[in-house]
mmCIF file of C-alpha atoms and ligand atoms in Angstrom:
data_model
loop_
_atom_site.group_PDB
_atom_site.id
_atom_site.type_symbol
_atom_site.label_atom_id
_atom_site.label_comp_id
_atom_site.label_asym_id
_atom_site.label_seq_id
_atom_site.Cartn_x
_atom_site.Cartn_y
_atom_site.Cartn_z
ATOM 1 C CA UNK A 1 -110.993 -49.811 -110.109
ATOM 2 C CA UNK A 2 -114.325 -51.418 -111.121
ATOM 3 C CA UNK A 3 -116.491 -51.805 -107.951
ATOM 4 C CA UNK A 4 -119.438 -53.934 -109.140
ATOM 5 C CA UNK A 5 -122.880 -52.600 -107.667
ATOM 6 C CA UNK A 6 -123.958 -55.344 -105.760
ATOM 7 C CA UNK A 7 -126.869 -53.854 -104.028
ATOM 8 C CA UNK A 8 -130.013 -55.940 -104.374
ATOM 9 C CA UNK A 9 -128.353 -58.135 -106.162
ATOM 10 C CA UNK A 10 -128.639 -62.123 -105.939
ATOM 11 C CA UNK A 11 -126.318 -64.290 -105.494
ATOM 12 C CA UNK A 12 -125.351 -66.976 -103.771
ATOM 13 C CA UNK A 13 -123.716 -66.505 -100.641
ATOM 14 C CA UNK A 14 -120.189 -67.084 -101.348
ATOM 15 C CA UNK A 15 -118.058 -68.635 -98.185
ATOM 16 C CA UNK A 16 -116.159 -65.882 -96.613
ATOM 17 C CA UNK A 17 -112.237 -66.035 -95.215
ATOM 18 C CA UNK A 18 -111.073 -63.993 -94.024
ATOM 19 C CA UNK A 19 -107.007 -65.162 -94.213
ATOM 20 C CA UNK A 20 -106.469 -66.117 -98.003
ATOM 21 C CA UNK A 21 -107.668 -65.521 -101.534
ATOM 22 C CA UNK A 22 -110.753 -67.931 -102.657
ATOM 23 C CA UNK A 23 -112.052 -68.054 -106.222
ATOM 24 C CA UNK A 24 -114.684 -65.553 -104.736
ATOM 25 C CA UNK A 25 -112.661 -62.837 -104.715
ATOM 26 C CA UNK A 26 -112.559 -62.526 -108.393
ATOM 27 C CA UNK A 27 -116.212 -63.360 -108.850
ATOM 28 C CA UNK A 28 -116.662 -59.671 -109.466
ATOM 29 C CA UNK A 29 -119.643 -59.638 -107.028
ATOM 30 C CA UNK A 30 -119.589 -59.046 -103.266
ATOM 31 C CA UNK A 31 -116.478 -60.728 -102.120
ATOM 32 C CA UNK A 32 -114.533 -58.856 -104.803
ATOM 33 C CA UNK A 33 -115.811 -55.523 -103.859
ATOM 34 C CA UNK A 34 -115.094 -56.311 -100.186
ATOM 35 C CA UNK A 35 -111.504 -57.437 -101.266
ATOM 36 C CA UNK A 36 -111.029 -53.730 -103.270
ATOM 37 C CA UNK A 37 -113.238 -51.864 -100.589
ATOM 38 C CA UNK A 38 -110.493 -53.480 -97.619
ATOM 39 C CA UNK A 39 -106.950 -54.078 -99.343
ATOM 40 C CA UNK A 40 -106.731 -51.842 -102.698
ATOM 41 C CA UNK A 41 -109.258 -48.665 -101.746
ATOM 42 C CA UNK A 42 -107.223 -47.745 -98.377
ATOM 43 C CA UNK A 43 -103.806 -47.981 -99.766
ATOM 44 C CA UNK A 44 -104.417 -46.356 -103.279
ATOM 45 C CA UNK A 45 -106.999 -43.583 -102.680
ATOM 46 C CA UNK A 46 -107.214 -41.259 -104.600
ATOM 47 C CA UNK A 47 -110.496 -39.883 -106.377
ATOM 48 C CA UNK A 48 -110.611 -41.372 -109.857
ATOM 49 C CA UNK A 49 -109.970 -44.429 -107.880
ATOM 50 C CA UNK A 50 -112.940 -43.898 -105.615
ATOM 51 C CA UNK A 51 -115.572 -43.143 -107.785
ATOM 52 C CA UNK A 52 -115.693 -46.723 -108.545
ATOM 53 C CA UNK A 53 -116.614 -46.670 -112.396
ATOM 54 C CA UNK A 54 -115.739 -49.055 -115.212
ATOM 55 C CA UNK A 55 -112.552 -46.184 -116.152
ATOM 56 C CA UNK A 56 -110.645 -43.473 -114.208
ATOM 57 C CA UNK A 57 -111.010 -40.065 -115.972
ATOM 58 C CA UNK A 58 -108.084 -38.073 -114.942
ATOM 59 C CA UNK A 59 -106.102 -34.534 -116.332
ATOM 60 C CA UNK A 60 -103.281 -34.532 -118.730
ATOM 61 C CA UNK A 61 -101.517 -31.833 -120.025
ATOM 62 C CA UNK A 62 -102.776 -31.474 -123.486
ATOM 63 C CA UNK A 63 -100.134 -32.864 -125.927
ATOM 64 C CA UNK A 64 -98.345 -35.699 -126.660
ATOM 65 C CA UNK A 65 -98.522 -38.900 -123.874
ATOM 66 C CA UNK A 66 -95.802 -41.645 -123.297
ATOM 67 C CA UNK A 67 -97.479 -44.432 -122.316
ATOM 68 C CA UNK A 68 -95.743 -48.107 -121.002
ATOM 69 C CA UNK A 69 -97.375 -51.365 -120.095
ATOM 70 C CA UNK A 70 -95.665 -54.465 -118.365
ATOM 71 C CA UNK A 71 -96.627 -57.678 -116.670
ATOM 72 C CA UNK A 72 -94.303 -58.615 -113.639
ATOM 73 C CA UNK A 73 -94.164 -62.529 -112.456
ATOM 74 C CA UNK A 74 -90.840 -62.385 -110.235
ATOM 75 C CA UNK A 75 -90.266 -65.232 -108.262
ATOM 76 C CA UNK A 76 -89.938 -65.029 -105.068
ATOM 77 C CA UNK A 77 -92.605 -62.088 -104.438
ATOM 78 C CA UNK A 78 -90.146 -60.522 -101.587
ATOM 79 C CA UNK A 79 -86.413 -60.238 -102.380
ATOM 80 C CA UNK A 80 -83.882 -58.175 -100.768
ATOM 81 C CA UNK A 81 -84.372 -54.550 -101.771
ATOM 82 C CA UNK A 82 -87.736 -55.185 -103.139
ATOM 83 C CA UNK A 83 -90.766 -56.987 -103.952
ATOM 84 C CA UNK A 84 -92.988 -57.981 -106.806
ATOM 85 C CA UNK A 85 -95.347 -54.946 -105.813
ATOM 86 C CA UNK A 86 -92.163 -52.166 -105.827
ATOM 87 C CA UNK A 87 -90.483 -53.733 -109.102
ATOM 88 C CA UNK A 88 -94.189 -53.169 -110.573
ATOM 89 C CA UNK A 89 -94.850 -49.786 -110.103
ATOM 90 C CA UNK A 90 -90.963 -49.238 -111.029
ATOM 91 C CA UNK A 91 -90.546 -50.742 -114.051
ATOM 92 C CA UNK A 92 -93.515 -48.795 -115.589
ATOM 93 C CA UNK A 93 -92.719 -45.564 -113.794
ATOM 94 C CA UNK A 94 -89.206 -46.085 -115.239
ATOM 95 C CA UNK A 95 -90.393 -47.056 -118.742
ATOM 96 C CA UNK A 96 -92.578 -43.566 -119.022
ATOM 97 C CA UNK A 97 -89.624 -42.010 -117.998
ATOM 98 C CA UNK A 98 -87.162 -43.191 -120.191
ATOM 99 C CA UNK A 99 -89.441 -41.437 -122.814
ATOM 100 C CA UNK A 100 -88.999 -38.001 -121.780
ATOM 101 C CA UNK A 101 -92.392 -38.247 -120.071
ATOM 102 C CA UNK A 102 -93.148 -37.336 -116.222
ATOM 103 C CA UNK A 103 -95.373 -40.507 -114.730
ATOM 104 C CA UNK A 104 -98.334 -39.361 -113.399
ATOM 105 C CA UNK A 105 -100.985 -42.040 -113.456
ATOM 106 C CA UNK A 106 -100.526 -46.073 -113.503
ATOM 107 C CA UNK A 107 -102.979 -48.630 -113.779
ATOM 108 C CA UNK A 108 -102.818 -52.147 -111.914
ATOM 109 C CA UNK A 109 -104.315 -55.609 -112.911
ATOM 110 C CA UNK A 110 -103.692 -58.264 -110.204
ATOM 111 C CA UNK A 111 -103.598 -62.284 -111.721
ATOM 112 C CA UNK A 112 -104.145 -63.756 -107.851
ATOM 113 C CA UNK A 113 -103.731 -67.484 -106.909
ATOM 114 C CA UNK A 114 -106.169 -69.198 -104.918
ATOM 115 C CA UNK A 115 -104.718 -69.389 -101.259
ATOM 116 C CA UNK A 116 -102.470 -66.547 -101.783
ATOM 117 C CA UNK A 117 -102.426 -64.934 -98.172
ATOM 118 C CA UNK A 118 -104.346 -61.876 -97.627
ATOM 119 C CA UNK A 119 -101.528 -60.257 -95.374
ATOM 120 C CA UNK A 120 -99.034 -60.876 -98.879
ATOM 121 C CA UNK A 121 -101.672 -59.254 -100.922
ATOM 122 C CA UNK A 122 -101.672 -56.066 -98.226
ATOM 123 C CA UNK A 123 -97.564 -56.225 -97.916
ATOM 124 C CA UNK A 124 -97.558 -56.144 -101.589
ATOM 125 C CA UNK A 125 -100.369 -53.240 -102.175
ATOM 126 C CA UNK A 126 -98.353 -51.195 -99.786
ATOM 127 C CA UNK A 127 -94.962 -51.419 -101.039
ATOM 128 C CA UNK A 128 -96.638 -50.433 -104.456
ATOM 129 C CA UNK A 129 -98.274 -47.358 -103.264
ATOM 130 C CA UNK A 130 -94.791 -46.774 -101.405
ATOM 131 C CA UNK A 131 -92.919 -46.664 -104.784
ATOM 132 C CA UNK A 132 -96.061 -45.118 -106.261
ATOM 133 C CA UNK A 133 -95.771 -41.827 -103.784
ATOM 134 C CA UNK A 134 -92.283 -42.164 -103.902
ATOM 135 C CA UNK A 135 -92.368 -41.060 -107.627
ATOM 136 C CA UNK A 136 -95.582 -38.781 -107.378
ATOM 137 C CA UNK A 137 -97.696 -41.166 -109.519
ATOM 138 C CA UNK A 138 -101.187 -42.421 -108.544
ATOM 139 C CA UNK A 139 -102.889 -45.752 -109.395
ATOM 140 C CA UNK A 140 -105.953 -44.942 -110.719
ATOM 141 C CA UNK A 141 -107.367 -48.168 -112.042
ATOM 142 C CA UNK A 142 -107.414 -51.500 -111.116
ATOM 143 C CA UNK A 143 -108.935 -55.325 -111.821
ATOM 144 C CA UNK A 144 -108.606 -58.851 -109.781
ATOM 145 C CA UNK A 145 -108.695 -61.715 -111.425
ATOM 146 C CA UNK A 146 -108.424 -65.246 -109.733
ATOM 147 C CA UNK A 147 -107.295 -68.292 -110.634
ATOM 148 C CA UNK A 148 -106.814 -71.592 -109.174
ATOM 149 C CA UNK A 149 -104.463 -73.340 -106.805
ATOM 150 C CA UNK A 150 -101.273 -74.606 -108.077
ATOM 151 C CA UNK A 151 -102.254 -71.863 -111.626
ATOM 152 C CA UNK A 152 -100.107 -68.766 -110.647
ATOM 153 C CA UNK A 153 -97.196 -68.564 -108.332
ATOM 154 C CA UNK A 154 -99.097 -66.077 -105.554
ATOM 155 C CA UNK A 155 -99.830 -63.156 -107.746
ATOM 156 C CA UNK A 156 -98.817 -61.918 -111.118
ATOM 157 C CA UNK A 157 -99.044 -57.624 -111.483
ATOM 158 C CA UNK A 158 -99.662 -55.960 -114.726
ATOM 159 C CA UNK A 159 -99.206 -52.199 -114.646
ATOM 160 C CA UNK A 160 -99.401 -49.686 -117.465
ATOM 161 C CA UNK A 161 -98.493 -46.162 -117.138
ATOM 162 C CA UNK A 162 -99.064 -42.674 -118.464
ATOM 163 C CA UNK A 163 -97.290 -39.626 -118.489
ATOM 164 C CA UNK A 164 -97.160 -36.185 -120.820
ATOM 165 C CA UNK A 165 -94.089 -35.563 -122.823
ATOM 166 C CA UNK A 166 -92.760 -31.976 -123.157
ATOM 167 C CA UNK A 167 -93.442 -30.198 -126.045
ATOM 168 C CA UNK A 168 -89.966 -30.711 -128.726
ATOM 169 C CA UNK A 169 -88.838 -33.086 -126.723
ATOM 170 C CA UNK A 170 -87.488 -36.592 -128.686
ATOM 171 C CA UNK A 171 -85.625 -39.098 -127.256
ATOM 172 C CA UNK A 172 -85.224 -42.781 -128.405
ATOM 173 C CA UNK A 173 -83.217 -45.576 -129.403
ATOM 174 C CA UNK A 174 -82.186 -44.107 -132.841
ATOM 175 C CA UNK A 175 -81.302 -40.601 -131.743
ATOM 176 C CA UNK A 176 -77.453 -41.941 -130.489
ATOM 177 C CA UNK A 177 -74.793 -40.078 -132.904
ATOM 178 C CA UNK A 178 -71.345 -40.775 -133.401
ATOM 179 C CA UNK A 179 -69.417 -38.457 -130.980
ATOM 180 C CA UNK A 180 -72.047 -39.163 -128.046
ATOM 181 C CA UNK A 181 -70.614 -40.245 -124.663
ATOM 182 C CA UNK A 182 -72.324 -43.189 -123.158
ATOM 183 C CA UNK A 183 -73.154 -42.911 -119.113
ATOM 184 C CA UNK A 184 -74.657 -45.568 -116.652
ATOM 185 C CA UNK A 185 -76.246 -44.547 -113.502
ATOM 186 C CA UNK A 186 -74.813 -46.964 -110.812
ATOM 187 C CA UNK A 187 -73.299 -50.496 -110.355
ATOM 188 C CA UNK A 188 -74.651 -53.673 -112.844
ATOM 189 C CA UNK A 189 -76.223 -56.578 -112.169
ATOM 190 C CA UNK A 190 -77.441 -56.042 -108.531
ATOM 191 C CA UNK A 191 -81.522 -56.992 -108.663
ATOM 192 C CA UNK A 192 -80.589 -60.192 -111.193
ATOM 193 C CA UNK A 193 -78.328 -61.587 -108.509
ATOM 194 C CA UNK A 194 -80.784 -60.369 -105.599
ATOM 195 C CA UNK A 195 -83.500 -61.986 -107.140
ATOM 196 C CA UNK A 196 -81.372 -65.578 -107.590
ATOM 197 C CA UNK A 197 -80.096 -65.078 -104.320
ATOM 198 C CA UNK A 198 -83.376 -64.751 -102.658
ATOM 199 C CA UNK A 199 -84.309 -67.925 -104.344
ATOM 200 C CA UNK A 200 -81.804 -69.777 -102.261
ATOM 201 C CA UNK A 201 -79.979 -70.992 -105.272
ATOM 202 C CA UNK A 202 -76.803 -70.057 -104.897
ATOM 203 C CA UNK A 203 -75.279 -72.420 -102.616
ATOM 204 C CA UNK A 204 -73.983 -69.801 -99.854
ATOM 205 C CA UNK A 205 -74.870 -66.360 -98.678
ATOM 206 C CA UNK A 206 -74.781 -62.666 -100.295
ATOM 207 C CA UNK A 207 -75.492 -59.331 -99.015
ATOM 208 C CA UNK A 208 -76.493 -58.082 -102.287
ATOM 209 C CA UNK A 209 -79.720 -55.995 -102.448
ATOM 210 C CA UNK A 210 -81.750 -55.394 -105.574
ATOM 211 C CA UNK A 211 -81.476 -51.359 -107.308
ATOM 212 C CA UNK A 212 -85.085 -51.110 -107.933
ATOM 213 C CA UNK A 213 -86.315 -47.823 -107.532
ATOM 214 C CA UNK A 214 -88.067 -45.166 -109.295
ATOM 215 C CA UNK A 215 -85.810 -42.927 -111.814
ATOM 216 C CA UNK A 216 -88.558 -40.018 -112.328
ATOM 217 C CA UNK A 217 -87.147 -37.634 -110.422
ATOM 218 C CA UNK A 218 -83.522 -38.370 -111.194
ATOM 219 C CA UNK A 219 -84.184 -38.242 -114.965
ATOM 220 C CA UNK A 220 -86.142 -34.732 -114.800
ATOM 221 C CA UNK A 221 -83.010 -33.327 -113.036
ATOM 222 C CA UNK A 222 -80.893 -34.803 -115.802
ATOM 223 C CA UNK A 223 -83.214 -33.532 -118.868
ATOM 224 C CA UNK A 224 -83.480 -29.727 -116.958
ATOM 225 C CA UNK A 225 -79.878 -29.435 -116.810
ATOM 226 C CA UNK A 226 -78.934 -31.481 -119.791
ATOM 227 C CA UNK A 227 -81.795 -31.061 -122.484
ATOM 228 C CA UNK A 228 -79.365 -32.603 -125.383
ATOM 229 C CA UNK A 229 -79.980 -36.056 -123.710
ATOM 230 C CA UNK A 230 -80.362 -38.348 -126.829
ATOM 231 C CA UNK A 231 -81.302 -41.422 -125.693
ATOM 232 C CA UNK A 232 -82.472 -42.962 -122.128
ATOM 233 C CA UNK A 233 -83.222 -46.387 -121.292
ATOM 234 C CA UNK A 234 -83.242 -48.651 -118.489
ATOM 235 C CA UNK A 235 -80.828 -51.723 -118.673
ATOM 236 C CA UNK A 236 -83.136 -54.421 -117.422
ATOM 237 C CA UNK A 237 -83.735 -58.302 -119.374
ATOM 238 C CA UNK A 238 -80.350 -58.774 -120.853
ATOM 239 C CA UNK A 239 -78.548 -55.950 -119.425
ATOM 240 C CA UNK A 240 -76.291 -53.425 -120.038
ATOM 241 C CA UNK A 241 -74.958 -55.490 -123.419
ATOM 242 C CA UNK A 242 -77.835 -56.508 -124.416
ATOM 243 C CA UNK A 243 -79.845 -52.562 -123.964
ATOM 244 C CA UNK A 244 -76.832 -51.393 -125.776
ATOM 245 C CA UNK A 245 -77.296 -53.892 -128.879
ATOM 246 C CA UNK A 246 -80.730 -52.663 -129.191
ATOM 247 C CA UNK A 247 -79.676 -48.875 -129.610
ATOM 248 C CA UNK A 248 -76.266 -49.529 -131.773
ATOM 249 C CA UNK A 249 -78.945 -51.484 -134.314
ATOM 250 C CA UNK A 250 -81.567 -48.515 -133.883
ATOM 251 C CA UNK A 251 -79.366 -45.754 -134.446
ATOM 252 C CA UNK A 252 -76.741 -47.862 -137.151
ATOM 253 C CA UNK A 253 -73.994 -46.644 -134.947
ATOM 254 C CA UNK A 254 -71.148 -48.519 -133.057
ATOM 255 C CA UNK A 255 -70.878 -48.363 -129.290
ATOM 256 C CA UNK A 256 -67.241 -48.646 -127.791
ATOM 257 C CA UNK A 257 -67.271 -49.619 -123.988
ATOM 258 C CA UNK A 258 -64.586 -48.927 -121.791
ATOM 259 C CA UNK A 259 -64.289 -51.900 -118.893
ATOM 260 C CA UNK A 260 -62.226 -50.354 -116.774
ATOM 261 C CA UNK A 261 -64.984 -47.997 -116.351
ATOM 262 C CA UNK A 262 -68.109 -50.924 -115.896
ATOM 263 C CA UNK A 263 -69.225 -50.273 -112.307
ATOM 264 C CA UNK A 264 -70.062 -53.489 -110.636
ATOM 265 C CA UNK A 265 -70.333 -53.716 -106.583
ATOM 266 C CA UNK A 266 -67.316 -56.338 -105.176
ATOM 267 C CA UNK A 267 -70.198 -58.685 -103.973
ATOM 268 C CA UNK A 268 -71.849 -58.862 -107.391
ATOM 269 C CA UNK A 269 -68.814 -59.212 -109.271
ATOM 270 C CA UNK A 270 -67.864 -62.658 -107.258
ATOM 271 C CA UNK A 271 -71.536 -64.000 -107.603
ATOM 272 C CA UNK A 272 -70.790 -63.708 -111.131
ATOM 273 C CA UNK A 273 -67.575 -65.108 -111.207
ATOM 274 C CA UNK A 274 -68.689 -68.004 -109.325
ATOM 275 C CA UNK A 275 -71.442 -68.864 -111.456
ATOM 276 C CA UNK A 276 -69.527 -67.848 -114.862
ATOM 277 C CA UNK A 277 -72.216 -65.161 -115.377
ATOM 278 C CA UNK A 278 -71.059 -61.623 -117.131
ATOM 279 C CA UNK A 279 -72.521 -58.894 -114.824
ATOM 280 C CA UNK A 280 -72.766 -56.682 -118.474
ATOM 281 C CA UNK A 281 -75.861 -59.302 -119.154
ATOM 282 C CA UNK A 282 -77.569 -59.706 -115.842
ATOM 283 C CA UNK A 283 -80.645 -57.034 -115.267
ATOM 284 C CA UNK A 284 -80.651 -53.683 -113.228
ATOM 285 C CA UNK A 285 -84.388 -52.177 -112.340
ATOM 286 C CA UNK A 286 -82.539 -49.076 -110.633
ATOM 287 C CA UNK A 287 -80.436 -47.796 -113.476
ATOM 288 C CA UNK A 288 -80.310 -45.719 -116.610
ATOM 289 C CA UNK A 289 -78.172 -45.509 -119.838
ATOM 290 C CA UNK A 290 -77.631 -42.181 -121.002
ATOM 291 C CA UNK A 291 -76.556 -41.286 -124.595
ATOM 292 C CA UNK A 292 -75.478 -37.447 -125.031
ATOM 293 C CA UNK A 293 -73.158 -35.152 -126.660
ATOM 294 C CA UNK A 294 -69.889 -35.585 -125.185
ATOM 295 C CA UNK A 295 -69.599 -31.928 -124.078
ATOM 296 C CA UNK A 296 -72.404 -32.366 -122.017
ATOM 297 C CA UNK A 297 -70.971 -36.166 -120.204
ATOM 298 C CA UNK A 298 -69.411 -34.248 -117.167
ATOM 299 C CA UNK A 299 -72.280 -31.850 -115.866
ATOM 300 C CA UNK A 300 -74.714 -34.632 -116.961
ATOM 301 C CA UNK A 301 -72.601 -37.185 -114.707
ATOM 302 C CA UNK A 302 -72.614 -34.109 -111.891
ATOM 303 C CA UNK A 303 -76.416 -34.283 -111.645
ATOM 304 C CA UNK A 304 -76.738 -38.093 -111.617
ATOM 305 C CA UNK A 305 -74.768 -38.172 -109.107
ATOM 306 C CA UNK A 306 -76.576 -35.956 -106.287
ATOM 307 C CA UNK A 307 -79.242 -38.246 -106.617
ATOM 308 C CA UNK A 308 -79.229 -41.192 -104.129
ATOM 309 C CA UNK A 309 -80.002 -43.530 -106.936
ATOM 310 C CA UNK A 310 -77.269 -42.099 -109.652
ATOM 311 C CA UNK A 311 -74.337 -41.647 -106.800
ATOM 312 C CA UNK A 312 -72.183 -44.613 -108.856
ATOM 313 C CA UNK A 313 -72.939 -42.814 -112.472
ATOM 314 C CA UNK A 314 -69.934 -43.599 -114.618
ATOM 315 C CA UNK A 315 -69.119 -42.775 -118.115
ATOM 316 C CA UNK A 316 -68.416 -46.107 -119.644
ATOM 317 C CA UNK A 317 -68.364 -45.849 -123.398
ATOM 318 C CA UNK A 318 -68.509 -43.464 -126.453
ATOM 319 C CA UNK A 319 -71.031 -43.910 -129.854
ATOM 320 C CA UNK A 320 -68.599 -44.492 -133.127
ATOM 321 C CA UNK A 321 -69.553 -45.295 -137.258
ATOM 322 C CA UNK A 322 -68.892 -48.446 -137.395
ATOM 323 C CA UNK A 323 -69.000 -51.818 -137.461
ATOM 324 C CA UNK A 324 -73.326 -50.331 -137.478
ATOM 325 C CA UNK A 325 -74.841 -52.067 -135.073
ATOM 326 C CA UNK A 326 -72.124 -53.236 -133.273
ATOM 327 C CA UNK A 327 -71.041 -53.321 -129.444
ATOM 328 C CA UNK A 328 -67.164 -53.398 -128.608
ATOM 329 C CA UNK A 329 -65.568 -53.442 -125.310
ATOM 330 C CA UNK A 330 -62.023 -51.874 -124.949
ATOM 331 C CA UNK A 331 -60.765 -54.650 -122.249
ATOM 332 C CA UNK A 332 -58.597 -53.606 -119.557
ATOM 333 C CA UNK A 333 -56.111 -55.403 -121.227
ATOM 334 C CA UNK A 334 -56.263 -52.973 -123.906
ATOM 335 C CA UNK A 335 -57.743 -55.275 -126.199
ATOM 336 C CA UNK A 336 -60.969 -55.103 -128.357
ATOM 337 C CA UNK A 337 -63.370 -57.462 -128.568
ATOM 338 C CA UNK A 338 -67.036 -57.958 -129.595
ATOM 339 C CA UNK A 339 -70.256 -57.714 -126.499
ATOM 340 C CA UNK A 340 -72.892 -59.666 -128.229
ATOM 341 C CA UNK A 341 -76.803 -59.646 -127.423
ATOM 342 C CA UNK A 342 -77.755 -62.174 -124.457
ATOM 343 C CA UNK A 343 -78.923 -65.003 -126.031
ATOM 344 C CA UNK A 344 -81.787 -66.953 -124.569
ATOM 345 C CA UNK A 345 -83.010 -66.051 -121.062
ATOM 346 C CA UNK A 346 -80.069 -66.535 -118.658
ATOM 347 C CA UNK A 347 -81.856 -65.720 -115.488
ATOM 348 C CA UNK A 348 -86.341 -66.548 -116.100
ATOM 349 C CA UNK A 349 -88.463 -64.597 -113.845
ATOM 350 C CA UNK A 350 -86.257 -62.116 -112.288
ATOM 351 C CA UNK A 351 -88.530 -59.594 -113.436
HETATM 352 MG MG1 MG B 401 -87.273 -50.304 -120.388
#
């Protein structure tokens, strides 16, 4: 994190308050470093963090890096399950992860909004360096911008991450072979209807929580016992479908789902009958697809499921020739029919 050098410097003396951001905090001068030297520095700390240059200079093994950047703008900044600060450090953990890669370092910039509570901003840093310690990664940079009243919605987060992929190791998109089996890690659709839920938009009351969590650990349990994995990735914008669009058009292969086999919880499922959504579109931030021989599918679904976060892993589909590019669904009524990408943005800012 860049703390400016303010000593001797001068300025002039910026009005101090102490309850909510002002468009001093991101002057870069004294009331910024007070703002990183009493919110950020405590929660984060870690040395590359406290030396206070322009860059953190940490260790990687030597090799190739996975490395992830996204910008989170979730409205509202708490929801059930999570926050803004949580689904930040998630999503990029999760996105160096679905690489192969063990997270080990993320960086942070924070888009505030004049007036934004300093007790949010605090919440918010520690639930980030909750998930952060949760999945054994550090936050080693930093920057705070401000902008004004009425410009941001509270605070935007922009997090990138790093992590060092083991040597031979190649997963992606276009690896998925006819014959794989097709595994999800837990129920669909749980943080898009948390999220919409939370926003007090659905016209009567749900229990359901938002999945996000870190998949780090859960994913190097799965790769140690189950190094054939072929392809990983998280189901979030779009969905289930929609991820599995994406890799039937990277590898030219056809996936075949099998809908009695979708896991969906009971409370999500009437949400989304209620408001005509398909839970196979709405987004997950706790889950991973898994592409892998089939002969593997049954210890691979063994070790998802010790983990707290893979306890619901089902096998729902198998990779096929053709149509290329195609996702079918075997319906429960035995029927076949076509799962197209989501088009347009069904849900805006659930992530
Ligand atoms: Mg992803």
């Amino acid at each position: 994190m860049d703390i400016p050098d303010v000593t001797g410097a001068v300025c002039p003396v910026p009005l101090t308050h102490d309850e909510q951001i002002v468009m001093g905090h991101g002057s870069g001068g004294k009331m910024a470093a007070d703002l990183i030297a009493k919110i950020f520095l405590p929660v984060f700390d870690n040395p590359a963090l406290r030396a206070g240059d322009d860059g953190a200079v940490v260790e990687l093994p030597a090799g190739r890096i996975a490395v992830s950047t996204d910008s989170h703008v979730v409205y509202p900044l708490f929801f059930p399950g999570g926050d803004i600060g949580r689904l930040a450090v998630c999503g990029t953990v999760n996105d160096v992860a679905m690489m192969g890669a063990q997270p080990a370092f993320l960086t942070a910039g924070f888009i505030l909004e004049e007036g934004l509570a300093l007790a949010t901003l605090q919440r918010v840093a520690a639930s980030m360096q909750a998930a952060a310690a949760e999945a054994g990664v550090q936050i080693i940079s930093g920057d705070t911008k401000v902008v004004q009243r009425g410009k941001a919605d509270g605070l935007y987060i922009n997090t990138t991450g790093l992590g060092a992929v083991p040597p031979g190791r190649k997963l992606g998109g276009a690896q998925a072979q006819p014959g794989d089996a097709v595994l999800l890690s837990g129920s669909m659709g749980d943080h898009g209807i948390a999220v919409l839920a939370a926003r007090g938009e659905l016209g009567f009351e749900t229990d359901v929580q938002s999945d996000c969590a870190p998949l780090n650990g859960l994913i190097a349990d799965l790769l140690a016992a189950c190094p054939a994995v072929h392809v990983l990735r998280d189901p979030t914008r779009g969905g289930v479908a929609t991820t599995l669009n994406e890799i039937a058009t990277q590898s030219a292969t056809c996936i075949t789902l099998f809908e009695k086999n979708l896991p969906v919880r009971p409370a999500v499922a009437a949400v989304c009958e209620m408001l005509g959504f398909d839970p196979l579109y709405v987004a997950n931030e706790g889950k991973v697809l898994v592409i892998l021989p089939r002969e593997n599918a049954d210890l691979a679904l063994q070790v998802l499921r010790r983990s707290k976060y893979g306890a619901d892993a089902a096998l729902i589909g198998e990779v096929g020739q053709s149509p290329q590019g195609r996702v079918l669904m075997k319906t429960a009524l035995g029927t076949t029919r076509v799962v197209d990408m989501l088009a347009g943005e069904m849900l805006p800012r659930i992530c």
